Coordinates of C-alpha atoms and ligand atoms in Angstrom, one line a residue:
Chain A
X71 CA 14.4 26.0 -34.0
X72 CA 12.1 23.1 -33.0
X73 CA 9.7 21.9 -35.6
X74 CA 6.4 20.9 -34.0
X75 CA 3.9 18.5 -35.2
X76 CA 0.2 18.5 -34.2
X77 CA -1.2 15.3 -32.9
X78 CA -5.0 14.8 -32.6
X79 CA -5.3 18.5 -32.4
X80 CA -4.7 18.3 -28.6
X81 CA -1.1 17.9 -27.9
X82 CA 1.9 19.1 -29.8
X83 CA 5.0 16.9 -30.0
X84 CA 8.4 17.7 -31.2
X85 CA 9.5 16.0 -34.4
X86 CA 11.8 13.8 -32.5
X87 CA 9.0 12.5 -30.2
X88 CA 6.8 11.8 -33.3
X89 CA 9.6 9.7 -34.7
X90 CA 9.9 7.9 -31.4
X91 CA 6.2 7.1 -31.4
X92 CA 6.5 5.9 -34.9
X93 CA 9.3 3.6 -34.0
X94 CA 7.3 2.2 -31.0
X95 CA 4.3 1.5 -33.3
X96 CA 6.6 -0.2 -35.8
X97 CA 8.1 -2.4 -33.2
X98 CA 4.8 -3.5 -31.8
X99 CA 3.5 -4.3 -35.3
X100 CA 6.7 -6.4 -35.8
X101 CA 6.1 -8.3 -32.5
X102 CA 2.5 -9.1 -33.5
X103 CA 3.4 -10.2 -37.0
X104 CA 6.0 -12.7 -35.6
X105 CA 3.7 -13.9 -32.8
X106 CA 1.0 -14.8 -35.3
X107 CA 3.5 -16.0 -37.9
X108 CA 5.0 -18.4 -35.4
X109 CA 1.6 -19.9 -34.6
X110 CA 0.7 -20.3 -38.3
X111 CA 4.1 -21.8 -39.0
X112 CA 3.9 -24.4 -36.2
X113 CA 0.4 -25.4 -37.1
X114 CA 1.3 -25.6 -40.8
X115 CA 4.4 -27.7 -40.0
X116 CA 2.3 -30.0 -37.7
X117 CA -0.3 -30.4 -40.4
X118 CA 2.4 -31.1 -43.0
X119 CA 4.3 -33.8 -41.1
X120 CA 1.1 -35.5 -40.2
X121 CA -0.4 -35.4 -43.7
X122 CA 2.8 -36.6 -45.4
X123 CA 3.1 -39.5 -42.9
X124 CA 6.5 -38.3 -41.4
X125 CA 4.8 -38.9 -38.1
X126 CA 1.7 -41.0 -37.4
X127 CA -1.3 -38.7 -37.0
X128 CA -2.9 -41.4 -34.9
X129 CA -0.4 -40.6 -32.2
X130 CA 0.2 -36.9 -32.8
X131 CA -3.2 -35.8 -34.2
X132 CA -3.1 -32.8 -36.5
X133 CA -4.7 -29.3 -36.7
X134 CA -7.3 -30.4 -39.3
X135 CA -8.2 -33.5 -37.3
X136 CA -8.6 -31.4 -34.1
X137 CA -10.8 -29.0 -36.0
X138 CA -13.0 -31.9 -37.2
X139 CA -13.2 -33.4 -33.7
X140 CA -14.3 -30.1 -32.2
X141 CA -16.8 -29.6 -35.0
X142 CA -18.3 -33.0 -34.4
X143 CA -18.4 -32.4 -30.6
X144 CA -20.2 -29.2 -31.4
X145 CA -22.7 -31.0 -33.7
X146 CA -23.7 -33.7 -31.1
X147 CA -24.1 -31.0 -28.5
X148 CA -21.4 -32.4 -26.1
X149 CA -19.0 -29.5 -26.7
X150 CA -20.9 -27.0 -24.6
X151 CA -21.9 -29.6 -22.1
X152 CA -18.3 -30.5 -21.3
X153 CA -17.1 -27.0 -21.4
X154 CA -20.0 -25.9 -19.2
X155 CA -19.3 -28.5 -16.6
X156 CA -15.6 -27.7 -16.4
X157 CA -16.1 -24.0 -16.5
X158 CA -18.7 -24.0 -13.7
X159 CA -16.5 -26.2 -11.5
X160 CA -13.5 -24.0 -12.1
X161 CA -15.3 -20.7 -11.5
X162 CA -17.2 -21.9 -8.5
X163 CA -14.1 -23.3 -7.0
X164 CA -12.1 -20.2 -7.8
X165 CA -14.7 -17.9 -6.2
X166 CA -14.9 -20.0 -3.0
X167 CA -11.1 -20.3 -2.8
X168 CA -10.6 -16.6 -3.3
X169 CA -13.5 -15.5 -1.0
X170 CA -12.8 -17.9 1.8
X171 CA -9.1 -17.5 1.6
X172 CA -9.2 -13.7 1.8
X173 CA -11.7 -14.0 4.7
X174 CA -9.4 -16.3 6.6
X175 CA -6.4 -14.1 5.8
X176 CA -8.3 -11.2 7.3
X177 CA -9.1 -13.2 10.5
X178 CA -5.4 -14.1 10.7
X179 CA -4.3 -10.5 10.3
X180 CA -6.8 -9.4 13.0
X181 CA -5.6 -11.8 15.6
X182 CA -1.9 -12.3 16.3
X183 CA -2.7 -15.2 18.5
X184 CA -4.9 -17.0 16.0
X185 CA -2.2 -16.5 13.4
X186 CA 0.5 -18.0 15.7
X187 CA -1.8 -21.0 16.5
X188 CA -2.7 -21.8 12.9
X189 CA 0.7 -21.0 11.3
X190 CA 2.1 -24.6 11.3
X191 CA -1.2 -26.0 10.0
X192 CA -1.2 -23.5 7.1
X193 CA 2.5 -24.4 6.3
X194 CA 1.8 -28.1 6.3
X195 CA -1.3 -27.8 4.2
X196 CA 0.7 -25.6 1.7
X197 CA 3.4 -28.2 1.4
X198 CA 1.0 -31.1 1.1
X199 CA 0.4 -32.3 -2.5
X200 CA -3.4 -31.9 -2.6
X201 CA -3.8 -34.8 -5.0
X202 CA -2.9 -37.1 -2.1
X203 CA -6.3 -36.3 -0.7
X204 CA -8.1 -37.6 -3.8
X205 CA -9.4 -40.8 -2.3
X206 CA -10.6 -39.0 0.8
X207 CA -12.4 -36.4 -1.3
X208 CA -14.2 -39.2 -3.2
X209 CA -15.4 -40.7 0.0
X210 CA -16.5 -37.4 1.5
X211 CA -18.0 -35.7 -1.6
X212 CA -18.9 -38.6 -4.0
X213 CA -17.8 -38.6 -7.6
X214 CA -19.8 -35.6 -8.9
X215 CA -19.0 -32.0 -9.4
X216 CA -19.0 -31.4 -5.6
X217 CA -15.7 -33.4 -5.3
X218 CA -14.1 -31.4 -8.1
X219 CA -15.1 -28.1 -6.7
X220 CA -13.7 -29.3 -3.3
X221 CA -10.4 -30.1 -5.0
X222 CA -10.3 -26.8 -6.7
X223 CA -10.9 -24.9 -3.5
X224 CA -8.3 -27.0 -1.8
X225 CA -5.6 -26.2 -4.4
X226 CA -6.4 -22.5 -4.4
X227 CA -7.3 -21.5 -0.9
X228 CA -3.9 -21.9 0.8
X229 CA -2.3 -19.7 -1.9
X230 CA -5.0 -17.1 -1.4
X231 CA -4.5 -17.1 2.4
X232 CA -0.7 -16.9 2.3
X233 CA -0.7 -14.3 -0.5
X234 CA -3.3 -12.0 1.2
X235 CA -1.9 -12.4 4.7
X236 CA 1.5 -11.3 3.6
X237 CA -0.1 -8.3 1.8
X238 CA -2.1 -7.4 4.9
X239 CA 1.0 -7.7 7.2
X240 CA 3.1 -5.6 4.9
X241 CA 0.8 -2.6 5.5
X242 CA 3.0 0.5 6.1
X243 CA 3.6 0.8 9.9
X244 CA 3.9 4.5 9.8
X245 CA 0.5 4.8 8.1
X246 CA -1.0 2.6 10.8
X247 CA 0.7 4.9 13.4
X248 CA -0.8 7.9 11.7
X249 CA -4.3 6.4 11.9
X250 CA -3.8 5.4 15.5
X251 CA -2.8 9.0 16.3
X252 CA -6.1 10.1 14.8
X253 CA -7.8 7.7 17.3
X254 CA -8.6 5.0 14.7
X255 CA -10.1 1.7 15.9
X256 CA -8.7 -1.6 14.5
X257 CA -11.7 -1.9 12.2
X258 CA -11.1 1.6 10.8
X259 CA -7.5 0.7 10.2
X260 CA -8.6 -2.3 8.3
X261 CA -11.2 -0.5 6.2
X262 CA -9.4 2.7 5.5
X263 CA -5.8 1.4 5.1
X264 CA -5.2 -2.3 5.1
X265 CA -7.8 -3.3 2.5
X266 CA -7.3 -0.5 0.0
X267 CA -3.5 -0.8 0.2
X268 CA -3.8 -4.6 -0.5
X269 CA -5.9 -4.1 -3.6
X270 CA -3.0 -4.6 -6.0
X271 CA -1.9 -7.8 -4.2
X272 CA -5.5 -9.0 -4.3
X273 CA -5.5 -8.7 -8.1
X274 CA -2.2 -10.4 -8.4
X275 CA -3.5 -13.2 -6.1
X276 CA -6.5 -13.5 -8.5
X277 CA -4.1 -14.0 -11.4
X278 CA -2.2 -16.7 -9.6
X279 CA -5.4 -18.4 -8.5
X280 CA -6.9 -18.5 -12.0
X281 CA -4.0 -21.0 -12.8
X282 CA -4.6 -22.8 -9.5
X283 CA -8.3 -23.2 -10.2
X284 CA -7.6 -24.9 -13.5
X285 CA -5.1 -27.2 -12.0
X286 CA -7.6 -28.1 -9.3
X287 CA -10.6 -28.7 -11.5
X288 CA -8.7 -30.7 -14.2
X289 CA -6.9 -32.7 -11.5
X290 CA -10.3 -33.3 -9.9
X291 CA -11.8 -34.4 -13.1
X292 CA -8.8 -36.8 -13.7
X293 CA -9.6 -38.5 -10.4
X294 CA -13.3 -38.7 -10.3
X295 CA -15.4 -37.2 -13.1
X296 CA -18.0 -38.3 -15.6
X297 CA -18.0 -35.1 -17.6
X298 CA -15.9 -32.1 -18.4
X299 CA -12.7 -31.4 -20.4
X300 CA -10.5 -33.2 -17.9
X301 CA -12.7 -36.2 -18.3
X302 CA -12.5 -36.0 -22.1
X303 CA -8.7 -35.9 -21.9
X304 CA -8.5 -39.0 -19.6
X305 CA -11.1 -40.8 -21.6
X306 CA -9.5 -40.0 -24.9
X307 CA -6.1 -41.2 -23.5
X308 CA -7.6 -44.5 -22.3
X309 CA -9.3 -45.3 -25.6
X310 CA -6.3 -43.9 -27.6
X311 CA -8.3 -41.2 -29.2
X312 CA -5.5 -38.6 -29.5
X313 CA -7.7 -36.3 -31.5
X314 CA -10.0 -36.0 -28.6
X315 CA -7.2 -35.4 -26.1
X316 CA -5.6 -32.7 -28.3
X317 CA -9.0 -31.0 -28.9
X318 CA -9.9 -30.9 -25.2
X319 CA -6.4 -29.5 -24.5
X320 CA -6.7 -26.8 -27.1
X321 CA -10.1 -25.7 -25.7
X322 CA -8.6 -25.7 -22.2
X323 CA -5.8 -23.4 -23.4
X324 CA -8.3 -21.0 -24.9
X325 CA -10.5 -21.0 -21.7
X326 CA -7.6 -20.5 -19.4
X327 CA -6.3 -17.6 -21.5
X328 CA -9.8 -16.0 -21.6
X329 CA -10.2 -16.2 -17.8
X330 CA -6.7 -14.8 -17.3
X331 CA -7.5 -11.8 -19.6
X332 CA -10.7 -11.2 -17.7
X333 CA -8.8 -10.9 -14.5
X334 CA -6.2 -8.7 -16.2
X335 CA -9.1 -6.5 -17.4
X336 CA -10.4 -6.3 -13.8
X337 CA -6.9 -5.2 -12.8
X338 CA -7.1 -2.3 -15.2
X339 CA -10.4 -1.2 -13.7
X340 CA -9.6 -1.8 -10.0
X341 CA -5.9 -0.8 -9.7
X342 CA -5.7 2.8 -11.0
X343 CA -2.2 4.1 -10.5
X344 CA -2.4 7.9 -10.9
X345 CA 0.1 9.2 -13.3
X346 CA 2.6 11.7 -12.0
Chain B
X193 CA 1.3 33.2 33.3
X194 CA -0.1 31.2 30.5
X195 CA -2.0 28.0 30.9
X196 CA -0.1 24.8 31.0
X197 CA -1.8 22.3 28.6
X198 CA 0.6 19.4 28.6
X199 CA 2.8 18.2 31.4
X200 CA 5.3 15.3 31.7
X201 CA 6.0 14.3 35.3
X202 CA 9.0 12.0 35.8
X203 CA 7.9 9.9 32.9
X204 CA 9.8 6.7 32.3
X205 CA 9.1 4.4 29.4
X206 CA 10.4 0.9 28.8
X207 CA 9.9 -1.1 25.7
X208 CA 9.6 -4.9 26.3
X209 CA 10.5 -7.3 23.5
X210 CA 11.4 -11.0 23.5
X211 CA 15.1 -10.0 23.3
X212 CA 15.0 -7.8 26.3
X213 CA 14.0 -4.4 27.5
X214 CA 14.9 -0.9 26.3
X215 CA 14.5 2.2 28.5
X216 CA 13.6 4.9 26.0
X217 CA 12.8 7.7 28.4
X218 CA 13.8 8.2 32.0
X219 CA 12.3 10.6 34.5
X220 CA 11.3 13.1 31.8
X221 CA 9.8 16.3 33.2
X222 CA 8.6 19.4 31.3
X223 CA 5.6 21.5 30.9
X224 CA 4.1 23.0 27.7
X225 CA 2.2 26.2 27.8
X226 CA -0.6 27.1 25.4
X227 CA 0.6 28.6 22.1
X228 CA 4.2 27.6 22.7
X229 CA 6.4 26.2 20.0
X230 CA 8.9 23.8 21.5
X231 CA 11.7 22.0 19.6
X232 CA 13.3 18.9 21.0
X233 CA 16.8 18.0 19.9
X234 CA 18.6 14.9 20.8
X235 CA 20.9 12.2 19.4
X236 CA 19.3 9.7 17.1
X237 CA 17.6 6.8 18.8
X238 CA 17.4 8.6 22.1
X239 CA 13.7 8.3 22.4
X240 CA 12.3 11.3 20.7
X241 CA 9.5 9.5 18.8
X242 CA 8.7 7.7 22.0
X243 CA 8.2 11.0 23.7
X244 CA 5.7 12.1 21.1
X245 CA 3.8 8.8 21.3
X246 CA 3.6 9.3 25.1
X247 CA 2.3 12.8 24.7
X248 CA -0.4 11.7 22.2
X249 CA -1.4 8.9 24.6
X250 CA -0.4 6.2 22.1
X251 CA 1.9 4.8 24.7
X252 CA 1.2 4.7 28.5
X253 CA 4.2 5.6 30.7
X254 CA 5.8 2.8 32.6
X255 CA 6.3 5.2 35.5
X256 CA 5.2 8.8 36.1
X257 CA 2.4 10.6 34.4
X258 CA 1.5 12.6 31.4
X259 CA -1.2 15.2 32.1
X260 CA -2.9 16.4 29.0
X261 CA -6.4 17.1 30.5
X262 CA -8.6 16.6 27.4
X263 CA -6.5 18.4 24.8
X264 CA -6.6 17.0 21.3
X265 CA -3.5 16.1 19.2
X266 CA -2.5 16.2 15.6
X267 CA 0.4 14.0 14.5
X268 CA 2.7 14.7 11.6
X269 CA 5.3 12.2 10.6
X270 CA 8.7 12.3 8.8
X271 CA 7.1 11.3 5.5
X272 CA 3.8 12.8 4.5
X273 CA 2.1 9.4 4.6
X274 CA -0.6 10.6 2.2
X275 CA -2.6 7.6 1.0
X276 CA -1.8 7.3 -2.7
X277 CA -5.3 6.0 -3.7
X278 CA -7.0 9.1 -2.2
X279 CA -7.1 12.5 -3.7
X280 CA -5.5 15.3 -1.7
X281 CA -9.0 16.4 -0.6
X282 CA -9.9 12.9 0.5
X283 CA -6.6 12.7 2.4
X284 CA -7.3 15.9 4.2
X285 CA -10.8 14.5 5.2
X286 CA -9.3 11.3 6.5
X287 CA -9.0 12.4 10.2
X288 CA -12.6 13.7 10.0
X289 CA -13.7 10.3 8.8
X290 CA -11.7 8.5 11.5
X291 CA -13.1 10.7 14.3
X292 CA -16.6 10.4 12.8
X293 CA -17.0 14.2 12.5
X294 CA -17.1 14.2 8.7
X295 CA -19.8 16.8 8.6
X296 CA -20.4 19.3 5.8
X297 CA -19.3 22.1 8.1
X298 CA -16.0 20.4 9.0
X299 CA -15.3 19.5 5.4
X300 CA -15.9 23.1 4.4
X301 CA -13.5 24.3 7.1
X302 CA -10.8 21.8 6.0
X303 CA -11.3 22.9 2.4
X304 CA -11.0 26.6 3.2
X305 CA -7.9 25.8 5.2
X306 CA -6.4 24.1 2.2
X307 CA -7.4 27.0 0.0
X308 CA -5.9 29.5 2.4
X309 CA -2.5 27.8 2.2
X310 CA -2.4 27.4 -1.5
X311 CA -3.7 23.8 -2.0
X312 CA -7.0 24.8 -3.7
X313 CA -6.0 23.8 -7.2
X314 CA -4.6 20.4 -6.0
X315 CA -7.6 19.2 -4.1
X316 CA -8.6 16.8 -6.8
X317 CA -5.0 15.7 -7.6
X318 CA -3.4 12.5 -6.3
X319 CA -0.4 12.7 -4.0
X320 CA 1.9 11.3 -6.7
X321 CA 1.1 14.4 -8.8
X322 CA 2.5 16.8 -6.2
X323 CA 6.0 17.9 -5.3
X324 CA 7.5 16.8 -2.0
X325 CA 7.0 20.2 -0.5
X326 CA 3.4 20.4 -1.6
X327 CA 2.8 17.0 -0.2
X328 CA 4.2 17.9 3.2
X329 CA 2.0 21.0 3.2
X330 CA -1.0 18.8 2.4
X331 CA 0.0 16.5 5.3
X332 CA 0.0 19.6 7.6
X333 CA -3.4 20.6 6.5
X334 CA -4.6 17.1 7.1
X335 CA -3.2 17.4 10.6
X336 CA -5.0 20.7 11.1
X337 CA -8.3 19.5 9.7
X338 CA -9.7 18.4 13.0
X339 CA -8.5 21.6 14.7
X340 CA -6.3 19.9 17.3
X341 CA -5.0 21.9 20.3
X342 CA -1.4 20.5 20.1
X343 CA 0.6 19.6 17.0
X344 CA 3.2 16.8 17.3
X345 CA 5.8 17.0 14.5
X346 CA 8.2 14.1 14.2
X347 CA 11.1 15.3 12.0
X348 CA 8.6 16.5 9.4
X349 CA 11.2 18.0 7.1
X350 CA 14.0 15.4 7.2
X351 CA 12.8 13.5 4.1
X352 CA 13.0 16.6 1.9
X353 CA 16.0 18.0 0.0
X354 CA 17.7 21.1 1.4
X355 CA 16.1 23.7 -0.8
X356 CA 12.6 22.3 -0.4
X357 CA 13.3 21.9 3.2
X358 CA 14.0 25.6 3.8
X359 CA 10.8 26.6 2.0
X360 CA 8.6 24.0 3.7
X361 CA 10.0 24.9 7.1
X362 CA 9.0 28.5 6.5
X363 CA 5.7 27.4 5.2
X364 CA 4.9 25.2 8.1
X365 CA 6.1 27.8 10.6
X366 CA 3.9 30.4 9.1
X367 CA 0.8 28.2 9.1
X368 CA 1.3 27.1 12.7
X369 CA 1.9 30.6 13.9
X370 CA -1.1 31.9 11.9
X371 CA -3.4 29.2 13.3
X372 CA -2.0 29.9 16.8
X373 CA -1.3 26.3 17.5
X374 CA 0.8 24.8 20.3
X375 CA 3.5 22.6 18.7
X376 CA 6.1 20.1 19.7
X377 CA 8.7 19.6 17.0
X378 CA 11.3 16.9 17.0
X379 CA 14.4 17.4 15.0
X380 CA 18.0 16.3 14.5
X381 CA 18.8 19.6 13.1
X382 CA 20.0 22.3 15.5
X383 CA 19.5 25.2 13.1
X384 CA 16.0 24.0 12.3
X385 CA 15.2 24.0 16.1
X386 CA 16.6 27.5 16.5
X387 CA 14.9 29.0 13.5
X388 CA 11.5 27.7 14.4
X389 CA 10.9 27.4 18.2
X390 CA 10.2 29.6 21.2
X391 CA 12.0 27.1 23.4
X392 CA 14.5 24.4 22.7
X393 CA 14.7 21.3 25.0
X394 CA 17.9 19.3 24.7
X395 CA 17.6 15.6 25.4
X396 CA 20.3 13.2 26.4
X397 CA 21.3 10.0 24.6
X398 CA 19.1 7.0 25.4
X399 CA 17.3 6.9 27.7
X400 CA 16.0 10.4 27.0
X401 CA 16.3 12.9 29.9
X402 CA 16.0 16.6 29.8
X403 CA 19.5 18.1 29.7
X404 CA 18.6 21.7 29.3
X405 CA 15.7 24.0 28.3
X406 CA 16.4 27.3 26.6
X407 CA 14.0 30.1 26.0
X408 CA 15.1 31.7 22.7
X409 CA 15.4 35.5 22.5
X410 CA 14.3 36.3 19.0
X411 CA 11.5 38.5 20.3
X412 CA 8.7 38.7 17.8
X413 CA 10.8 37.5 14.8
X414 CA 9.2 34.2 13.8
X415 CA 10.3 33.9 10.3
X416 CA 12.8 31.0 10.1
X417 CA 14.9 32.5 7.2
X418 CA 15.2 35.9 8.9
X419 CA 16.1 34.3 12.2
X420 CA 19.0 32.6 10.5
X421 CA 20.4 36.0 9.6
X422 CA 20.3 37.4 13.2
X423 CA 23.4 37.5 15.4
X424 CA 21.9 35.4 18.2
X425 CA 21.5 32.5 15.8
X426 CA 25.1 31.4 15.7
X427 CA 25.5 31.9 19.4
X428 CA 22.6 29.6 20.1
X429 CA 23.9 27.2 17.5
X430 CA 27.3 27.0 19.3
X431 CA 25.7 26.6 22.7
X432 CA 23.3 23.8 21.6
X433 CA 26.0 22.1 19.6
X434 CA 28.2 21.9 22.7
X435 CA 25.4 20.6 24.8
X436 CA 24.5 17.9 22.4
X437 CA 28.1 16.8 21.8
X438 CA 29.7 17.6 25.1
Ligands
LIG778 N1 8.3 -0.8 19.4 C1 9.5 -0.8 19.9 N2 9.9 -1.9 20.6 C2 11.1 -2.0 21.1 N3 12.1 -1.0 21.1 C3 11.7 0.1 20.5 C4 10.5 0.3 19.9 N4 10.4 1.5 19.4 C5 11.6 2.1 19.7 N5 12.4 1.3 20.4 C6 13.7 1.6 20.9 O1 13.6 2.7 21.7 C7 14.7 3.6 21.5 C8 14.1 4.9 21.2 O2 13.3 4.9 20.0 P1 12.7 6.2 19.4 O3 12.1 5.8 18.1 O4 11.8 6.9 20.3 O5 14.0 7.1 19.1 P2 14.2 8.4 18.2 O6 15.0 9.3 19.0 O7 12.9 8.8 17.7 O8 15.1 7.8 17.1 P3 15.4 8.4 15.6 O9 16.3 9.5 15.9 O10 16.0 7.3 14.9 O11 14.1 8.8 15.1 C9 15.5 3.0 20.4 O12 16.6 2.4 20.9 C10 14.6 2.0 19.7 O13 15.4 0.9 19.3
LIG779 MG1 12.1 9.0 15.6

């Protein structure tokens, strides 16, 4: 005889399944404990070796010094200023790269001839290290935020184009045939099939491009800027303020992670895979 | 005599690719009468799919002519090709949207067709939630949604396992007969052809030509499973098998 256990008054599970669920929960609690424990351990160790003078905190900084630096940046109001500058550049660059890249990929999907003509250009642009264009960008766009956005777009757009184009091209041929047999025009095939079936790829492209956008904006700030987190890092390095370098890096980590999770959240909303 | 609604006259079709040319059909001639259920059998790669594409007007003959004077077609493929992000209902409405006849009336008609053939409770489900057999039935209802004159069925059962296949075959046969549709069915499977069709056309290896055309003598028996039990069945099987392999 099976002993059944009620769960939330809705579903009944067998005893075995209840045990299985319990094991799952226990495992996930374990993972989280160790994740956070590891972080605390590393920070503690870092603090310890810096405080006892095993390493020179002037070179390695330390968690407490980072916290102090961030606090003082906050007090003189420059924290949000620099974060704001970098965040704006990154997001604007990201949106342009993603939007324009997807648009170009659509055009390339639409016209075989155009795709063939532009293929070598895209390949070369993809292989080119974008940082080589730094001096040109300064001359074209000056040394303000415009140059950094430009760099960000440059880094992200090729990835967006290639990623989306391969998704569009991978559209199921039989489904296209089916639509054609219904008398569908090319635009209808695009709207009813190609775009919806590329949604998952679009989101995975967003995820990749979040990383690309940060590379672009920080790289851009290294080359030209007068403000932003990248600027703080370069400046801190030049004047040997390692606390500043570490602080800016930490903030960058947090921002990049936050943006990634936003996209992951978007994925949950957009890409609904119906359960079987 | 019944009305001829589709006619192939000496149709030749050649595929051109960078690597060369492939003649997929050569001097194909046959006529389809209204309400007829024709099965085409032929070795794989002989040009069967090409034949359907020519019938539907998706391909234009290299030589000869396809006369289909204004009849409309509904295409059904080997796999159901339901769009996974659409509910069954939205999948069934797809051809209405494409043909821009997505009116309340037509949607109602499609819905009642779905209900008539046992899909009512699945209308709001997604394809992944249905069994293979149910999905293929949904694909057929989608094909029927625009009320086409001729159904083109390209091995619609070959992706199913044997048990499901027998059931779906009976299902589809019943629906097509009830709706009084003209149908061209392509299949590898000789027994499937015999159990479903009024007429079987045997095609040669590539390029496809008509080797033989047989009017089947099952009278009014249209149930595929019952046909399989009749004496003529094995006789037809033997004959067609010889023609295909001889
Ligand atoms: N788009 C195409 N371009 C070039 N050759 C093609 C194309 N489509 C089909 N062919 C060739 O034409 C021939 C007939 O193809 P078709 O798909 O009509 O055969 P089939 O009888 O349906 O095959 P199967 O039994 O595999 O379904 C094959 O040799 C195939 O390689
Ligand atoms: Mg085929």
